Coordinates of N, CA and C in Angstrom, one line a residue:
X1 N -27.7 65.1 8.9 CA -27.2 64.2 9.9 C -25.8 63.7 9.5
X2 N -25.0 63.8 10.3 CA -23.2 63.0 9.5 C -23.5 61.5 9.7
X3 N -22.2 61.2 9.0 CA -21.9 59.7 8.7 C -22.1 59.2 10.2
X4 N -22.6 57.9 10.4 CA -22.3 57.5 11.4 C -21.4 56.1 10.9
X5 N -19.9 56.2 12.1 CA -19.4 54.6 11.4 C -19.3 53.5 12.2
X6 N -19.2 52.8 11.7 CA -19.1 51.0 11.9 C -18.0 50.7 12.3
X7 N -18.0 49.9 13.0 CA -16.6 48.8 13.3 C -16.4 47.8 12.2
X8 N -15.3 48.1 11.4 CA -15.1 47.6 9.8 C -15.3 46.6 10.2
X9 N -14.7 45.0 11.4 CA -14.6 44.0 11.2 C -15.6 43.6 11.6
X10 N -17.2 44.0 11.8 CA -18.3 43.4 12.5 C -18.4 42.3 11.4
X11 N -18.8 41.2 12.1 CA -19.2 39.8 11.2 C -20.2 39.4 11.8
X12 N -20.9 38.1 11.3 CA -21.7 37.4 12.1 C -21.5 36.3 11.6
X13 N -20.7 35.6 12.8 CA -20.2 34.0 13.1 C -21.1 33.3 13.1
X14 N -21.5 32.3 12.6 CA -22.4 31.4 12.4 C -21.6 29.9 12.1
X15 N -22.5 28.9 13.1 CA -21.9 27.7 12.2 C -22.3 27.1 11.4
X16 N -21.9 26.4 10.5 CA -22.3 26.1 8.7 C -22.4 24.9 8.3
X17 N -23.1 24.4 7.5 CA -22.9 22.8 6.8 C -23.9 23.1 5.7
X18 N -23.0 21.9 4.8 CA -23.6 22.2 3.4 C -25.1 21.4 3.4
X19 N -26.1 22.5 2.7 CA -26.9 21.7 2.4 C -27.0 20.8 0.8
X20 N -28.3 20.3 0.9 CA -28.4 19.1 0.0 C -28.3 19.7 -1.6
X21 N -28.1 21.4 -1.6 CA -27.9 22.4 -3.2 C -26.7 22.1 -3.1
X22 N -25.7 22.4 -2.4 CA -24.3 22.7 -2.2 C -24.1 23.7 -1.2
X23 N -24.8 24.7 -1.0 CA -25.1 25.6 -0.7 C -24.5 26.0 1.1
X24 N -23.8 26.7 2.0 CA -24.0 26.6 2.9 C -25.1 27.0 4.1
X25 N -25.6 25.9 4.9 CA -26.9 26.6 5.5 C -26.4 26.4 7.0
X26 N -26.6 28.2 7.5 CA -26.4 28.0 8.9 C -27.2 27.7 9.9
X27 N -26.6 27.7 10.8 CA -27.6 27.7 12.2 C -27.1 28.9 13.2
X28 N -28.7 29.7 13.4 CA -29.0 31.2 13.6 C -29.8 31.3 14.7
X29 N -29.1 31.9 15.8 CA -30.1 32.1 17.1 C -30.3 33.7 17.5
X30 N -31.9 33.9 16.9 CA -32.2 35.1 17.3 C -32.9 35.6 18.2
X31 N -32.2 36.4 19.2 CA -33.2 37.1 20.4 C -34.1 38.3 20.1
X32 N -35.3 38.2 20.5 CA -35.9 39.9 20.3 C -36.1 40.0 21.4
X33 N -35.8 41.5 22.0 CA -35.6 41.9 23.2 C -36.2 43.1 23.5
X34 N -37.6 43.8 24.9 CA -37.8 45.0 24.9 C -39.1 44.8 25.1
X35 N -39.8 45.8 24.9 CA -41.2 46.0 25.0 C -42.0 45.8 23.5
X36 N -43.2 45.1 23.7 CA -43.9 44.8 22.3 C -44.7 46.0 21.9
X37 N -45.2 46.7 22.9 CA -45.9 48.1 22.4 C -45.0 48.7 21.7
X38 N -43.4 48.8 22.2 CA -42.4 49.7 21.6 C -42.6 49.3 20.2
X39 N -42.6 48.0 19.8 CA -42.3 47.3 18.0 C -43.4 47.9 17.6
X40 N -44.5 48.0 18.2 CA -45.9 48.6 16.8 C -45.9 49.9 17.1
X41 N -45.2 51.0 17.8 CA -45.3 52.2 17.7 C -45.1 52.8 16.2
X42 N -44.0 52.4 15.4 CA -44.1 52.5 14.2 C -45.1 52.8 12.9
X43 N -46.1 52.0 13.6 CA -47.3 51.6 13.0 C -47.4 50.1 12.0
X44 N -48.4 49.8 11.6 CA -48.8 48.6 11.1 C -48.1 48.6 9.4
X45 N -47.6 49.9 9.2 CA -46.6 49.3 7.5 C -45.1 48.8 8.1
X46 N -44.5 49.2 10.1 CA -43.4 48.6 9.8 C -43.5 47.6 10.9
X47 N -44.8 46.9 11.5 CA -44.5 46.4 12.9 C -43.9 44.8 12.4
X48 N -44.2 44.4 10.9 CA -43.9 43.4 10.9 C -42.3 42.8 10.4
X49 N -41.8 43.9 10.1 CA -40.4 43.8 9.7 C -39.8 42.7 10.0
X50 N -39.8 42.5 12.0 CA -38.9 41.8 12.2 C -39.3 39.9 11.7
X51 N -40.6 39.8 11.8 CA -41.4 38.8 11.2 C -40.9 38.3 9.9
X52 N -41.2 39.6 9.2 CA -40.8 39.2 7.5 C -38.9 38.5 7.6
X53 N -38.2 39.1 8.1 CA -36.4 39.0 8.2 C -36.9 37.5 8.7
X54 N -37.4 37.4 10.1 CA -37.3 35.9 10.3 C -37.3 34.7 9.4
X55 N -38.8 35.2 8.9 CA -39.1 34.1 8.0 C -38.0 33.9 6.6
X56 N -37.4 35.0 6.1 CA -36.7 34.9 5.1 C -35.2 34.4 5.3
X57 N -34.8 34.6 6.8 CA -33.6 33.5 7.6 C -33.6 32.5 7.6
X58 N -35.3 32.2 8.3 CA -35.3 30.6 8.5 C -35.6 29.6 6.9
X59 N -36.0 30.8 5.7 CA -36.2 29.8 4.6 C -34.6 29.3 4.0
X60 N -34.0 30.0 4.3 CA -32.6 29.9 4.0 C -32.0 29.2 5.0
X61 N -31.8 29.2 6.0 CA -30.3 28.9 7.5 C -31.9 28.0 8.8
X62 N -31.0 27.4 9.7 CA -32.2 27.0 10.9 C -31.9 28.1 11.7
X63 N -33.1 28.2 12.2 CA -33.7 29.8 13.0 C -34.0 29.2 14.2
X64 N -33.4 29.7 15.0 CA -33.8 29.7 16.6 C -34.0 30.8 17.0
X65 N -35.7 31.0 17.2 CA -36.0 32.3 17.8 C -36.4 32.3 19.1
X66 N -35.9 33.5 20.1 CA -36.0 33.5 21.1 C -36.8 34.8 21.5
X67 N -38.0 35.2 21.8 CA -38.2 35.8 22.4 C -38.6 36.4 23.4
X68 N -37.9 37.5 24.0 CA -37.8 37.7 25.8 C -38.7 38.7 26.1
X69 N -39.5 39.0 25.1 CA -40.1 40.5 25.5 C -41.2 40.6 26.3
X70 N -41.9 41.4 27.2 CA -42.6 41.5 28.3 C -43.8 42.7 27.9
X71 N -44.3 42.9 28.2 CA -45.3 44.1 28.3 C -44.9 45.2 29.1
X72 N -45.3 46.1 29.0 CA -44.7 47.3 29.5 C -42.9 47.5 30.1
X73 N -42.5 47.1 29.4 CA -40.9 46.8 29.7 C -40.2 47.6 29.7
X74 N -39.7 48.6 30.4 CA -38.8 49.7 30.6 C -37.5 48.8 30.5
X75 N -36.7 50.3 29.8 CA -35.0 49.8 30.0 C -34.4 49.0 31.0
X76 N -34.9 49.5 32.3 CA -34.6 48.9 33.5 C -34.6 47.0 33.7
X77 N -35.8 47.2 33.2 CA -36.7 45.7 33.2 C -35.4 44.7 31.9
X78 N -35.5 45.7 30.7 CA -34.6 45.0 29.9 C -33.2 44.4 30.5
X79 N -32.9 44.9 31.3 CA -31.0 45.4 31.4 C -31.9 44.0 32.8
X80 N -32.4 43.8 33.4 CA -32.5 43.1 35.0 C -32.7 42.0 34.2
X81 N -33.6 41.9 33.8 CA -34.6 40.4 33.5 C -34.3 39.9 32.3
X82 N -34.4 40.8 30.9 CA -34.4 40.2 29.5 C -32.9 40.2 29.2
X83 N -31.9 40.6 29.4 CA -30.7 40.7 29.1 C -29.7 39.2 29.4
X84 N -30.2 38.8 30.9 CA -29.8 37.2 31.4 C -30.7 36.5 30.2
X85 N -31.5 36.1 29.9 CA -32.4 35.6 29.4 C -32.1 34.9 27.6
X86 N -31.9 36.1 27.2 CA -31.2 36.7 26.0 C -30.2 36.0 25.7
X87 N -29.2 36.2 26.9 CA -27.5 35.8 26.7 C -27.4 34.5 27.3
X88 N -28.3 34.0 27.9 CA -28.2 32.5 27.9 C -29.1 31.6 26.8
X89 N -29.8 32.0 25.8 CA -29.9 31.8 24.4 C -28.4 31.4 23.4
X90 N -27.6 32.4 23.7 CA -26.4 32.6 23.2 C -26.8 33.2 21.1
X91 N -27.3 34.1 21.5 CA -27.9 34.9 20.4 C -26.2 34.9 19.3
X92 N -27.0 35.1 17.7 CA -25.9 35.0 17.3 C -26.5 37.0 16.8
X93 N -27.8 37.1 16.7 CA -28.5 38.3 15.8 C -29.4 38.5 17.2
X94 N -29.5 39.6 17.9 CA -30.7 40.1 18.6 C -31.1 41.7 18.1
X95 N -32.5 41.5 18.0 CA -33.4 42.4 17.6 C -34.1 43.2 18.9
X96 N -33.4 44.9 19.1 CA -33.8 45.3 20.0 C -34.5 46.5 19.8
X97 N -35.6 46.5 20.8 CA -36.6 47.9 20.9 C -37.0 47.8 21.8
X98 N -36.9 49.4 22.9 CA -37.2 49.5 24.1 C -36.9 50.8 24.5
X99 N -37.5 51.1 25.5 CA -37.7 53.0 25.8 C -38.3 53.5 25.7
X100 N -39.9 53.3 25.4 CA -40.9 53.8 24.8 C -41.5 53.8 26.0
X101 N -41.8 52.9 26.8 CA -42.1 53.0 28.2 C -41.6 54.0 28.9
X102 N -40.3 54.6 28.8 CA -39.5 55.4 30.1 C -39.9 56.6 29.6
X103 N -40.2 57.0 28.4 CA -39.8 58.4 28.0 C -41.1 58.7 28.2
X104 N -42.4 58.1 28.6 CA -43.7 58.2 28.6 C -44.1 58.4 30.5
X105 N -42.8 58.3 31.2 CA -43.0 58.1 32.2 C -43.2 60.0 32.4
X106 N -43.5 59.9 33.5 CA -43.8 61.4 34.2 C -42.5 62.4 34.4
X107 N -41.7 61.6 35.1 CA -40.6 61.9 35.2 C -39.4 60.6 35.0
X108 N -38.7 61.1 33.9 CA -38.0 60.3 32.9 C -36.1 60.5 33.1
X109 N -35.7 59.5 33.5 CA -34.4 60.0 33.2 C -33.0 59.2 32.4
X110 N -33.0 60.5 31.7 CA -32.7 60.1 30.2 C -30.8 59.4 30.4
X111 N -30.2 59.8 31.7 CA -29.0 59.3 31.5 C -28.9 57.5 32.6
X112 N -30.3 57.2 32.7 CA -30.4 55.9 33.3 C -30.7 55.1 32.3
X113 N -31.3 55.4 31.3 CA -32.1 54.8 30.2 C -30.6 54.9 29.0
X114 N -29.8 55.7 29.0 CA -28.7 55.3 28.3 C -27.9 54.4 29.4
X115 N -27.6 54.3 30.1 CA -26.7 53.5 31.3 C -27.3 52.1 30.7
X116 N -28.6 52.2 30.9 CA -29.5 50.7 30.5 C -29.2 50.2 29.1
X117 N -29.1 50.8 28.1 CA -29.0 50.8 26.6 C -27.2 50.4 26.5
X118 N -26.6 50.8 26.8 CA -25.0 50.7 26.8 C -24.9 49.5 27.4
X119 N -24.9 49.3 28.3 CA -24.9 48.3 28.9 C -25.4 46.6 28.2
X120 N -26.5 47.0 27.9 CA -27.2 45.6 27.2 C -26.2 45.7 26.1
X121 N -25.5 46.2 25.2 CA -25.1 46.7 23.7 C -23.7 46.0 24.2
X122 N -23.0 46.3 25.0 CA -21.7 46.7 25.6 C -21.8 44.5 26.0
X123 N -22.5 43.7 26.9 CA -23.0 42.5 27.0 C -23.0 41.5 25.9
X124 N -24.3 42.1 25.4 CA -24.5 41.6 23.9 C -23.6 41.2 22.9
X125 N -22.7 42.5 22.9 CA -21.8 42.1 21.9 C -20.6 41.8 22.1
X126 N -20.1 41.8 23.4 CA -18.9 41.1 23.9 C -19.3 39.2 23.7
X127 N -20.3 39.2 23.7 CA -20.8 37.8 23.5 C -20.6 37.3 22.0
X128 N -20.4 38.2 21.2 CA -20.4 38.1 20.0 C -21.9 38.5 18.8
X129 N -22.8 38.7 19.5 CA -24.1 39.3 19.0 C -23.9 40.2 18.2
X130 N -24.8 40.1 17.0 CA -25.0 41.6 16.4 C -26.4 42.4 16.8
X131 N -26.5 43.7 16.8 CA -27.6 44.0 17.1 C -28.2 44.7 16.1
X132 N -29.8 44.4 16.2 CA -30.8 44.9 15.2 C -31.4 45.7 15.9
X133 N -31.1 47.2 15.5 CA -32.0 48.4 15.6 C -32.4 49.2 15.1
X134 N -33.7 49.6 14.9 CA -34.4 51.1 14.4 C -35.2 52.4 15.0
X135 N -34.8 53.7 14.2 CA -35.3 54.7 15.2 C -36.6 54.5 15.2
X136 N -37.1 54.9 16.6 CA -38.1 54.5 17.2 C -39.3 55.8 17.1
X137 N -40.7 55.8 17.4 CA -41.4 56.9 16.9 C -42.6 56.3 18.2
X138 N -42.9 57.8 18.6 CA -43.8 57.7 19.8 C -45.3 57.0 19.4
X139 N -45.7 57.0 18.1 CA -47.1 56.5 17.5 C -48.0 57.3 18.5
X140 N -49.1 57.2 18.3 CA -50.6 57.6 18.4 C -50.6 58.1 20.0
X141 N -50.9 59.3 20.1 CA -50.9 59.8 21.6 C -51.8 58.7 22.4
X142 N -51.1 58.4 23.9 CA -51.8 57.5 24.9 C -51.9 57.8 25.6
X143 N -53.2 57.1 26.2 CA -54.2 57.6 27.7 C -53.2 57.7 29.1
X144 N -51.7 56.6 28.5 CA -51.3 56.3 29.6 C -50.0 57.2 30.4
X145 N -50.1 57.9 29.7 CA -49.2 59.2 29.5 C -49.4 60.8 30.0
X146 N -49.0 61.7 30.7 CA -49.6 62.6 31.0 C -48.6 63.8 30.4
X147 N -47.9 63.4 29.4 CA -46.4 64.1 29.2 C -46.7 64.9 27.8
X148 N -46.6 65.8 27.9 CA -47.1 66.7 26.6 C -46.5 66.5 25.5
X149 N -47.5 66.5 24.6 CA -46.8 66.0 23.3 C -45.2 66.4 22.4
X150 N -44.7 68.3 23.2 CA -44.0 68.6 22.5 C -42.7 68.0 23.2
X151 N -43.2 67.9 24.7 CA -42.1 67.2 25.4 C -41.6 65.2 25.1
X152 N -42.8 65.0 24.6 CA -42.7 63.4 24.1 C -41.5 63.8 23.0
X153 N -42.1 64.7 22.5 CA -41.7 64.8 20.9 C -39.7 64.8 21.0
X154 N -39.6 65.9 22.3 CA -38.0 65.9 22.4 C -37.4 64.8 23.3
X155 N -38.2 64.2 24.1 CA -37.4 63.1 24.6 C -37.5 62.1 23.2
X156 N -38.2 61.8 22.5 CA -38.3 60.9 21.3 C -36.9 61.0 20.8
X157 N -36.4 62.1 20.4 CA -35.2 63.0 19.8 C -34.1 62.0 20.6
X158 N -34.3 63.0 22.1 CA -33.3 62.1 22.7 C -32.8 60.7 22.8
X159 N -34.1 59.8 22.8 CA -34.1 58.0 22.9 C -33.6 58.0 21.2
X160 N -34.0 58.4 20.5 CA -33.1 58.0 19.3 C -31.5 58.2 19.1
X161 N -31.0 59.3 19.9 CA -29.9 59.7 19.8 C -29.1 58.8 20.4
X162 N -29.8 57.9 21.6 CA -29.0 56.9 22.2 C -28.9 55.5 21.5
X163 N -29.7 55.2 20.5 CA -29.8 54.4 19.3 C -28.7 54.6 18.7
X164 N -28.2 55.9 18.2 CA -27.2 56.1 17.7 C -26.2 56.3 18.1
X165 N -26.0 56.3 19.3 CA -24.7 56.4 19.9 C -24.9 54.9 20.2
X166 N -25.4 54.4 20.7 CA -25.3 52.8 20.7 C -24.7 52.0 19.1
X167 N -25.5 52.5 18.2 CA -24.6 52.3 16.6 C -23.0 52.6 16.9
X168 N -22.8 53.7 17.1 CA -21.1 54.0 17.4 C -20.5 53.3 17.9
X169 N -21.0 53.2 19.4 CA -20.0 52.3 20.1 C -19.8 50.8 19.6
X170 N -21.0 50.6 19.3 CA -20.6 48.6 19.5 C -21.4 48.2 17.4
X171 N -21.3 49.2 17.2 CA -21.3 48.6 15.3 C -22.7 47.6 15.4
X172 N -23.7 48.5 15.7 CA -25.0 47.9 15.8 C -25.3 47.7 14.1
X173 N -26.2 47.1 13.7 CA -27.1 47.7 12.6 C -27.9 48.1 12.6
X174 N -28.3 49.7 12.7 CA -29.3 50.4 12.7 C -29.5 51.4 11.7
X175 N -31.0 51.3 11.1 CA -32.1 51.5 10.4 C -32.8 53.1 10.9
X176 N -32.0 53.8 10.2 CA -33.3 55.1 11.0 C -34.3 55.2 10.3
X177 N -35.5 55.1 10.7 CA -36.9 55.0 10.4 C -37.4 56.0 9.5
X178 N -37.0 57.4 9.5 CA -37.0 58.3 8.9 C -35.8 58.7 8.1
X179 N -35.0 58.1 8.0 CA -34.0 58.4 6.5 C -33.3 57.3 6.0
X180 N -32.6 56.2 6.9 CA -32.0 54.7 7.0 C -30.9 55.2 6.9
X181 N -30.0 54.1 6.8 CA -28.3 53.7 6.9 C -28.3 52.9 5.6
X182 N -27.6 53.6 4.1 CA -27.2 52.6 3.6 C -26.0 52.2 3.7
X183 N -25.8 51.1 2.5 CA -24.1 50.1 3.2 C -23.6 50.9 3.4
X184 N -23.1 51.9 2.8 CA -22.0 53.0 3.9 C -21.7 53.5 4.8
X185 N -23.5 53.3 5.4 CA -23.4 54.0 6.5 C -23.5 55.7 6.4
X186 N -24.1 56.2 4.8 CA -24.7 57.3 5.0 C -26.0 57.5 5.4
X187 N -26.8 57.9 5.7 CA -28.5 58.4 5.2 C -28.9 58.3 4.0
X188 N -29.8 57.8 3.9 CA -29.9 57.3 2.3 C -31.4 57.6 2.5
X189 N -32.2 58.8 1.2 CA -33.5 59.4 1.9 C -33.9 58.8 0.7
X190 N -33.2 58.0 0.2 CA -34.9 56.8 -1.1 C -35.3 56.0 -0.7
X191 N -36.7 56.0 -1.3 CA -37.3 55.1 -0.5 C -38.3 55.8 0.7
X192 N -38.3 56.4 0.9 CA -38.6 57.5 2.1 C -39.4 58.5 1.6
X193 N -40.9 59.0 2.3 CA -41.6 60.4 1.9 C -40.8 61.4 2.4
X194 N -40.0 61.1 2.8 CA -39.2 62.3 4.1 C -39.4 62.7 5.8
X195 N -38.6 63.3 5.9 CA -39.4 63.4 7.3 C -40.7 63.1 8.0
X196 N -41.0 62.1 8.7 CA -42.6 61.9 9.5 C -43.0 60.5 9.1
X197 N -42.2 60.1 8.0 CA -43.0 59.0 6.7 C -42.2 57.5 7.2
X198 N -42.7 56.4 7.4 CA -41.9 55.6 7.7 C -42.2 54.5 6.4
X199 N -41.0 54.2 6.4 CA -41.2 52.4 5.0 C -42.0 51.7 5.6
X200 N -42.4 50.7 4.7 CA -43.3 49.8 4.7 C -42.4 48.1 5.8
X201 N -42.5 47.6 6.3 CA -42.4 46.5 6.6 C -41.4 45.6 5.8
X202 N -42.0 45.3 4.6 CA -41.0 45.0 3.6 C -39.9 45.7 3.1
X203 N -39.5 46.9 3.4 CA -38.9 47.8 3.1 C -37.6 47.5 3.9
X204 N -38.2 47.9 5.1 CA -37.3 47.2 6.4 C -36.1 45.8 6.7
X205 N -37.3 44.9 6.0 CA -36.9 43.6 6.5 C -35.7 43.5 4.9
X206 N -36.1 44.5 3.9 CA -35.3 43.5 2.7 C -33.4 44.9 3.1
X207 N -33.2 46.1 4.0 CA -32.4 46.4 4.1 C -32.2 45.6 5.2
X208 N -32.2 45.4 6.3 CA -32.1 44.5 6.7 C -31.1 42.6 6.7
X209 N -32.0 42.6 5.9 CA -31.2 41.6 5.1 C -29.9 41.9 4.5
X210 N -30.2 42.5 3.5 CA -28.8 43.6 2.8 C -27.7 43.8 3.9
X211 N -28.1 44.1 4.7 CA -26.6 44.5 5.7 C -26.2 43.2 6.5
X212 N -27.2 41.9 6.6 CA -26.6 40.8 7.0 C -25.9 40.5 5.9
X213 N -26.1 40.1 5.2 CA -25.9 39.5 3.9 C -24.0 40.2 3.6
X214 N -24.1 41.4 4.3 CA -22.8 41.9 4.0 C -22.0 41.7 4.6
X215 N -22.5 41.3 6.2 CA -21.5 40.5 7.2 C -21.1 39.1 7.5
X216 N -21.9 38.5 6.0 CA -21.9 36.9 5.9 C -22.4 35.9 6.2
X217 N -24.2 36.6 6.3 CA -25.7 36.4 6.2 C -26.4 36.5 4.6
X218 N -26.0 35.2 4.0 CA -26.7 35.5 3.2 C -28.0 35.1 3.2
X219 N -28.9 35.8 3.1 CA -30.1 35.7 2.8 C -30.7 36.3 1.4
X220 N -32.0 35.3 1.0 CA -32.3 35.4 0.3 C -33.2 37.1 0.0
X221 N -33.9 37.8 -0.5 CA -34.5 39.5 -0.6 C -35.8 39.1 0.3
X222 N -36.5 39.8 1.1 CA -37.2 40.4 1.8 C -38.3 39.7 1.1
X223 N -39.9 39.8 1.0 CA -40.8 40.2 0.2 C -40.7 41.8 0.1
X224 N -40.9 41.7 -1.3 CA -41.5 43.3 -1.9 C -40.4 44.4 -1.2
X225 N -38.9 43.6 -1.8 CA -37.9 44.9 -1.3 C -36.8 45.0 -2.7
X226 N -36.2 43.3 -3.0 CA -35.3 43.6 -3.6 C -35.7 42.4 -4.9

């Protein structure tokens, strides 16, 4: 897979005051945005990622968490309802996952669900937001679905690729699930069984950190990363 690159000047503006170490401690407003089924498709070593990052923010900076997320929440639903929602928070970090609903639909269409994805990214970050993403994985075949597995399997392909083209355009930070982004922005396959194998939770949350931390988030390591 090639390099995918960044917008060199992405930062995360935050406002600051010293605490009682010396230390600067900010104030952090985070949105999670999308469908909750989408976050545990992963499975249970990475549903809690975004949890672990929270908690390791708020031990460090004040955490304002906001979350908008709905049940069965297609792109659509994101882009109408959760997107106002979101941006009147005035997110400084939002954590998104969503699509897992559309691609499961019967008939799916893949250039509405990027219209939807650009859009929120395109919003979000004119606002000044950074966005937290990872490739996403269809998890455990469902009742609710009538869409054959090999075809899940290539729209999966697809919804990831708009993950990544969302990275391009607006300098997301995104995590591919199956290989990651290190700081450079290569693929970085340690840490990883390879293909199929996803990190643990803490795995997640301590690269994660790492890449805030580079845009002037410092946070303290993950549990059981660094």
């Amino acid at each position: 897979m090639a390099e995918i690159s960044r917008r060199p000047e992405l930062a995360v503006g935050l406002p600051r005051r010293p605490s009682t170490t010396g230390a600067d401690r900010c104030y952090v407003r985070l949105a999670v945005m999308g469908d909750p089924a989408t976050w545990r498709a992963n499975g249970p070593r990475s549903a809690d990622w975004l949890h672990l990052l929270a908690g390791a923010v708020g031990a460090a900076h004040d955490l304002s968490w906001w979350d908008v997320r709905s049940t069965r929440a297609t792109t659509y639903d994101v882009r109408r309802v959760q997107l106002r929602t979101a941006v009147a928070h005035r997110p400084h970090l939002v954590a998104l996952a969503t699509g897992l609903v559309d691609v499961r639909e019967r008939e799916w269409d893949a250039d509405e669900t990027r219209s939807h994805l650009l859009h929120c990214g395109h919003v979000l970050t004119q606002r000044g937001a950074v966005l937290l993403t990872t490739g996403l994985d269809a998890g455990r075949p469902s009742p609710l679905t009538s869409v054959h597995p090999a075809r899940l399997r290539s729209r999966m392909q697809q919804l990831n690729g708009l993950y990544e083209e969302l990275h391009e355009r607006f300098g997301t930070i995104h995590l591919d699930s199956a290989g990651h982004l290190d700081s450079t922005g290569h693929l970085d396959s340690t840490g990883t069984g390879g293909p199929g194998t996803y990190p643990s939770a803490a795995v997640l949350a301590g690269r994660f950190a790492r890449e805030l931390a580079r845009r002037g988030l410092e946070i303290p390591a993950a549990p059981g990363e660094l």
